[in-house]
Short mmCIF file of C-alpha atoms in Angstrom, two decimals:
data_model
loop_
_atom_site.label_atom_id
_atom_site.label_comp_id
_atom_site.label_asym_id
_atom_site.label_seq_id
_atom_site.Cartn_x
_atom_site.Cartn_y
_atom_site.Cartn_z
CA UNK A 1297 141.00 111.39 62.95
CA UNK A 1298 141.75 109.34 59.71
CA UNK A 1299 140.10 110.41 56.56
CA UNK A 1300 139.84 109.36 52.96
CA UNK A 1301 139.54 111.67 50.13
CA UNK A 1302 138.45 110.61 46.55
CA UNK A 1303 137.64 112.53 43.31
CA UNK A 1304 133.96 112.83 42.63
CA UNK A 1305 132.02 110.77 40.27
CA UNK A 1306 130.76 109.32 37.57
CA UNK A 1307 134.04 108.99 35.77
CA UNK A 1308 132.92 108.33 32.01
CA UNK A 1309 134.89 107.07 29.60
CA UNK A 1310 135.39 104.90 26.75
CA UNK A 1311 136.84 101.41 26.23
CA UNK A 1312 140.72 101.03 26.01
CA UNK A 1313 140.99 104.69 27.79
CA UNK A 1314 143.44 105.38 30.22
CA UNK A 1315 141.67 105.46 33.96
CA UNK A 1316 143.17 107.27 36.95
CA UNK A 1317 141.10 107.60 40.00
CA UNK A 1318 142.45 110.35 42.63
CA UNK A 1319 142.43 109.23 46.31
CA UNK A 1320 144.56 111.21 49.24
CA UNK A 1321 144.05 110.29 53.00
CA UNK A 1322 144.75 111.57 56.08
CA UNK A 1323 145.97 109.10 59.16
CA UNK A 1324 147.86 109.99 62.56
CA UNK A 1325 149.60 106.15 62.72
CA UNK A 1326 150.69 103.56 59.49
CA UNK A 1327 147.54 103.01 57.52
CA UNK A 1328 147.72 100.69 54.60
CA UNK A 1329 145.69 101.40 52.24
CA UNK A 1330 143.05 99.72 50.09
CA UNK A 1331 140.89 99.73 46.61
CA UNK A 1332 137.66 98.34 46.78
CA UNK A 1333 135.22 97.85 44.13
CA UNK A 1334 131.31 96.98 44.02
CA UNK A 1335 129.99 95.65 40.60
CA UNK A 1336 126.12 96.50 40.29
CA UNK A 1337 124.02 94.10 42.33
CA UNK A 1338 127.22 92.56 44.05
CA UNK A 1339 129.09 93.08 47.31
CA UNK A 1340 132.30 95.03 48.05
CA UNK A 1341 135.48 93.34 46.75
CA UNK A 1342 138.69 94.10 47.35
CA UNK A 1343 140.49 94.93 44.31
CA UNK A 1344 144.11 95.67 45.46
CA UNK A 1345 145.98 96.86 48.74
CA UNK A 1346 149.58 98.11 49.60
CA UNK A 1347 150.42 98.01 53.54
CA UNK A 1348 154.04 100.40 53.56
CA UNK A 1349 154.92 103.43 51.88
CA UNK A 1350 156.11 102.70 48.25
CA UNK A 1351 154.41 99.54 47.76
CA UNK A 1352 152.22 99.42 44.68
CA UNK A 1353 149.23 96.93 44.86
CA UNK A 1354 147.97 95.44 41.48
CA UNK A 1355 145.20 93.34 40.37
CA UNK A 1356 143.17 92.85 36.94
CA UNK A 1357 145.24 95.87 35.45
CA UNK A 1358 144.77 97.85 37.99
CA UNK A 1359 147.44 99.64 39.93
CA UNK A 1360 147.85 101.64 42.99
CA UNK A 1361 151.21 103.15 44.48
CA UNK A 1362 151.29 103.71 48.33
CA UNK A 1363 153.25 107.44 48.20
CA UNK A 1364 153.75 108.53 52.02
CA UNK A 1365 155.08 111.95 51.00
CA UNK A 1366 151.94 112.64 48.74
CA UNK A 1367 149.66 110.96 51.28
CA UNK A 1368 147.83 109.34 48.04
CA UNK A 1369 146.80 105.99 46.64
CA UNK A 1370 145.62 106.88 42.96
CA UNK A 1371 144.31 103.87 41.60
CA UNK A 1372 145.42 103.35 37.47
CA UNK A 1373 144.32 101.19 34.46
CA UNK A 1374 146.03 101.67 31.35
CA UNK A 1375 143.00 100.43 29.07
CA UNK A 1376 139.90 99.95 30.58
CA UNK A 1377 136.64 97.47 30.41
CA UNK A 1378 133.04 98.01 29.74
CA UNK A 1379 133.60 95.40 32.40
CA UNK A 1380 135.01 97.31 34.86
CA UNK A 1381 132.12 99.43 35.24
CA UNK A 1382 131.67 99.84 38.86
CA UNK A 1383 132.01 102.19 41.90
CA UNK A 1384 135.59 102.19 43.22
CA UNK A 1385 136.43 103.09 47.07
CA UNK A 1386 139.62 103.69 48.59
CA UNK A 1387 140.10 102.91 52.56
CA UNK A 1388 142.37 102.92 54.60
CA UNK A 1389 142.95 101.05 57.77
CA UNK A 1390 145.26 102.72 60.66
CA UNK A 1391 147.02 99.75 62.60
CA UNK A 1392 148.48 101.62 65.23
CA UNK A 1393 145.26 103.42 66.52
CA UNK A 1394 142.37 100.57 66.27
CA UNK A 1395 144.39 98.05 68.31
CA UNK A 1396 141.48 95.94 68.48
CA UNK A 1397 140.77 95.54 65.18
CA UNK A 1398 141.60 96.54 61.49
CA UNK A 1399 138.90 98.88 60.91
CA UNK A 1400 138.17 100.24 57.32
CA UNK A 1401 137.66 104.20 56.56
CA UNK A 1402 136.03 104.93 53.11
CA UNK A 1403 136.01 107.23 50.80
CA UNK A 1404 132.98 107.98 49.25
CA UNK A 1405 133.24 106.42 46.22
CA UNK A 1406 133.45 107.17 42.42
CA UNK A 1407 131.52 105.80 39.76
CA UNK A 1408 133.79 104.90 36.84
CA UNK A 1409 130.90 104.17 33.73
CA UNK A 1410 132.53 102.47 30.44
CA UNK A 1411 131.31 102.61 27.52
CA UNK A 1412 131.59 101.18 24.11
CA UNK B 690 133.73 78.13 50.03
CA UNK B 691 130.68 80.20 51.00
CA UNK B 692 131.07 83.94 51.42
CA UNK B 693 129.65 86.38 54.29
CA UNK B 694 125.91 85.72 54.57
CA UNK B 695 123.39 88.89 55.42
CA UNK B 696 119.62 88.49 56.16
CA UNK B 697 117.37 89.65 55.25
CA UNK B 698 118.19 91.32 52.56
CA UNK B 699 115.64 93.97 52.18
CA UNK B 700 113.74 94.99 54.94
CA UNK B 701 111.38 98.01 55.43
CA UNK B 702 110.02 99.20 58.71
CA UNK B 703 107.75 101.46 60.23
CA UNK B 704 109.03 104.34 62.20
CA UNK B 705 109.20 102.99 65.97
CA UNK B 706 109.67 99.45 64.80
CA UNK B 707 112.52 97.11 65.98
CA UNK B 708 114.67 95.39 63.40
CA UNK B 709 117.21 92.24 63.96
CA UNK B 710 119.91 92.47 60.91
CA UNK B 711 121.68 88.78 60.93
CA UNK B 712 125.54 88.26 59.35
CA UNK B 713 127.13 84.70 59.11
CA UNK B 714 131.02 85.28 58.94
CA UNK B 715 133.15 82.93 56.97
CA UNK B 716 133.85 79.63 59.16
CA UNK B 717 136.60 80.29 61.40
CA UNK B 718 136.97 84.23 61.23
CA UNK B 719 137.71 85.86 64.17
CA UNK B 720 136.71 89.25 63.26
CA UNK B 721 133.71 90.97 62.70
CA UNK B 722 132.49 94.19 61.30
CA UNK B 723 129.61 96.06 60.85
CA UNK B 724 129.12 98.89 58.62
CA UNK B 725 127.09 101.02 57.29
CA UNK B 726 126.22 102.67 54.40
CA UNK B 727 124.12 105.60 53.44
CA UNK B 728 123.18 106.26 49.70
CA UNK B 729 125.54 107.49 47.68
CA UNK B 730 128.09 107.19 50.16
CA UNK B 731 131.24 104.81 51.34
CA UNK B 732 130.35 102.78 54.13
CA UNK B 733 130.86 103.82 57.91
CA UNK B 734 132.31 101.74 60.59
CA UNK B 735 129.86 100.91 62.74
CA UNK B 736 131.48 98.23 65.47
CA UNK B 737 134.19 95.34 65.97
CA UNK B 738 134.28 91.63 67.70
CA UNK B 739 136.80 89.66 68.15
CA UNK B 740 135.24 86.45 68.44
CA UNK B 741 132.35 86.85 71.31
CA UNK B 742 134.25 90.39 72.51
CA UNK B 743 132.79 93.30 71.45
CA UNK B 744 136.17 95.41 71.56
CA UNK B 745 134.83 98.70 69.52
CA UNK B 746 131.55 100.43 69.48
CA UNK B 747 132.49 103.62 69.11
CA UNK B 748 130.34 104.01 65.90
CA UNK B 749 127.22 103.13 66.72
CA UNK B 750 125.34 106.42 66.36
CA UNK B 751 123.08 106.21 69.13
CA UNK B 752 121.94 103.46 72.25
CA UNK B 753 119.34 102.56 69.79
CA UNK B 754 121.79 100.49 68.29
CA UNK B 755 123.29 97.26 69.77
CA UNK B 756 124.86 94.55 68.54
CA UNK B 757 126.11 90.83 69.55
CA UNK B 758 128.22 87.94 68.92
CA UNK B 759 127.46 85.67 71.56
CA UNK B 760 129.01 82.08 69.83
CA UNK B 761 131.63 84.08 68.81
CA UNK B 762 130.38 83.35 64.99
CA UNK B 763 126.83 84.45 63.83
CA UNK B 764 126.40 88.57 64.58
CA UNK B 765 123.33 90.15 64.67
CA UNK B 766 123.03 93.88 64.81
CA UNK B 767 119.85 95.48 66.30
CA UNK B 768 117.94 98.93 65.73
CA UNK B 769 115.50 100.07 68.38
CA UNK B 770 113.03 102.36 67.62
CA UNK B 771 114.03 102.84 63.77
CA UNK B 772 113.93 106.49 62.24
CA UNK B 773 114.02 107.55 58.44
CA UNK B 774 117.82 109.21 59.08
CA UNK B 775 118.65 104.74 59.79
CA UNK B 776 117.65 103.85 56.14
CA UNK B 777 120.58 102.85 54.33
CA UNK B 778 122.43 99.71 53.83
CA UNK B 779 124.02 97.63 56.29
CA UNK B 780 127.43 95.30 55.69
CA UNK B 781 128.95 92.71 57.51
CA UNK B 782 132.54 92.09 57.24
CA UNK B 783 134.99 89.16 58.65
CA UNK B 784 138.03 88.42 58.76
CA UNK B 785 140.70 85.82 59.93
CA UNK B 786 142.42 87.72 62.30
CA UNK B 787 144.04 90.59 63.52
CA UNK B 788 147.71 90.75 64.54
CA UNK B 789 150.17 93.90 64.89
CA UNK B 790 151.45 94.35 61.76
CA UNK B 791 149.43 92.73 59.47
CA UNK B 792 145.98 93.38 57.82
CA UNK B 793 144.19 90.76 57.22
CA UNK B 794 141.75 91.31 54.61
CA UNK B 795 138.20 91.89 55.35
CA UNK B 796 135.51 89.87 53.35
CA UNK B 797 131.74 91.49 52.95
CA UNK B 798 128.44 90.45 52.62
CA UNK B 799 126.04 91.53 50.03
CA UNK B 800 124.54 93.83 52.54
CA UNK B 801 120.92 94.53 53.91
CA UNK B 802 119.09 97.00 52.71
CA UNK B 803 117.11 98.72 55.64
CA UNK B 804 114.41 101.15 54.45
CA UNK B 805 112.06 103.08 57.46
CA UNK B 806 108.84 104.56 56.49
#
């Protein structure tokens, strides 16, 4: 089955440091892939996405590079926030398998805590 | 425009108790997800409709759990019988479609936050 596979939490570090956050998956079919991100007190956003190998998704700073031979999507921000303090997820969602629907696989999260 | 809408958005329940979780999608999505979400954890797929069709249910976790779509629109996702291991929180997602080869991006509520005592 499709899995998602992120580095472990809380990332700590301080403003205008260089972020990467490791995520690998597994999938059987095409997956693109996703970054999501949920402020405290808020819903789940999505931050960025990248649906074919080689694509790189961007938003806000952030980057993400689809790499099919590394099976990752490591998520990177060159100088980071106390704003961007938030927990980040990477997904995936396989195409080929859930022909009903796009479902979503998660990671588990990491906590990424900025500070001054 | 207005976002997903979850309600309530706490609720606590006695072991045994039923519980009715309600998600307005955004006007004119076709899709719907439910998901959820145990602390400290990403959330879990749960279920799928495509407008009233309920075309995936392969994560409820037990019979305890159904869930409907009836207008093709408003969802609601109900727990018989809650138990402690069913606290966590519970998303709704939507989306405007689904066709081969693309991904539409899902949109989520703010959640509801299910606590049994």
């Amino acid at each position: 089955g499709n899995s998602v596979t992120q580095m472990e939490g809380p990332v700590t570090l301080s403003e205008e440091a260089f972020l990467t956050i490791n995520c690998t998956y597994t999938a059987t079919g095409y997956p693109s892939l996703f970054w999501y991100v949920q402020y405290p007190g808020e819903g789940l956003q999505l931050l960025l996405k990248a649906t074919k190998a080689d694509d790189k998704g961007s938003n806000k700073g952030f980057e993400a590079t689809y790499r099919k031979e590394t099976t990752s999507f490591h998520l990177e921000k060159g100088s980071v926030q106390v704003s961007d303090s938030a927990v980040y997820f990477c997904a995936l969602s396989d195409l080929v398998l859930t022909g009903g629907g796009n479902k979503l696989t998660f990671g588990t999260g990491t906590q990424l805590k900025v500070e001054l | 425009g207005a976002g997903v809408s979850q309600s309530p958005r706490y609720k606590v329940a006695k072991r045994g108790q039923d519980v009715a979780l309600r998600c307005d999608p955004i006007s004119g999505h076709v899709s719907l997800f439910w998901y959820q979400q145990a602390l400290g954890q990403g959330p879990e797929f749960l279920t799928y409709f495509q407008n009233e069709a309920q075309l995936d249910k392969s994560g409820l976790p037990s019979d305890r759990f159904f869930a409907e779509r009836p207008e093709g629109s408003v969802s609601t996702l109900k727990i018989q019988r809650t138990q402690q291991e069913d606290s966590a929180v519970y998303l709704c997602a939507s989306s405007l479609g689904f066709a081969a080869g693309s991904s539409y991006e899902q949109y989520f509520g703010p959640g509801t936050r299910l606590t049994v005592t």
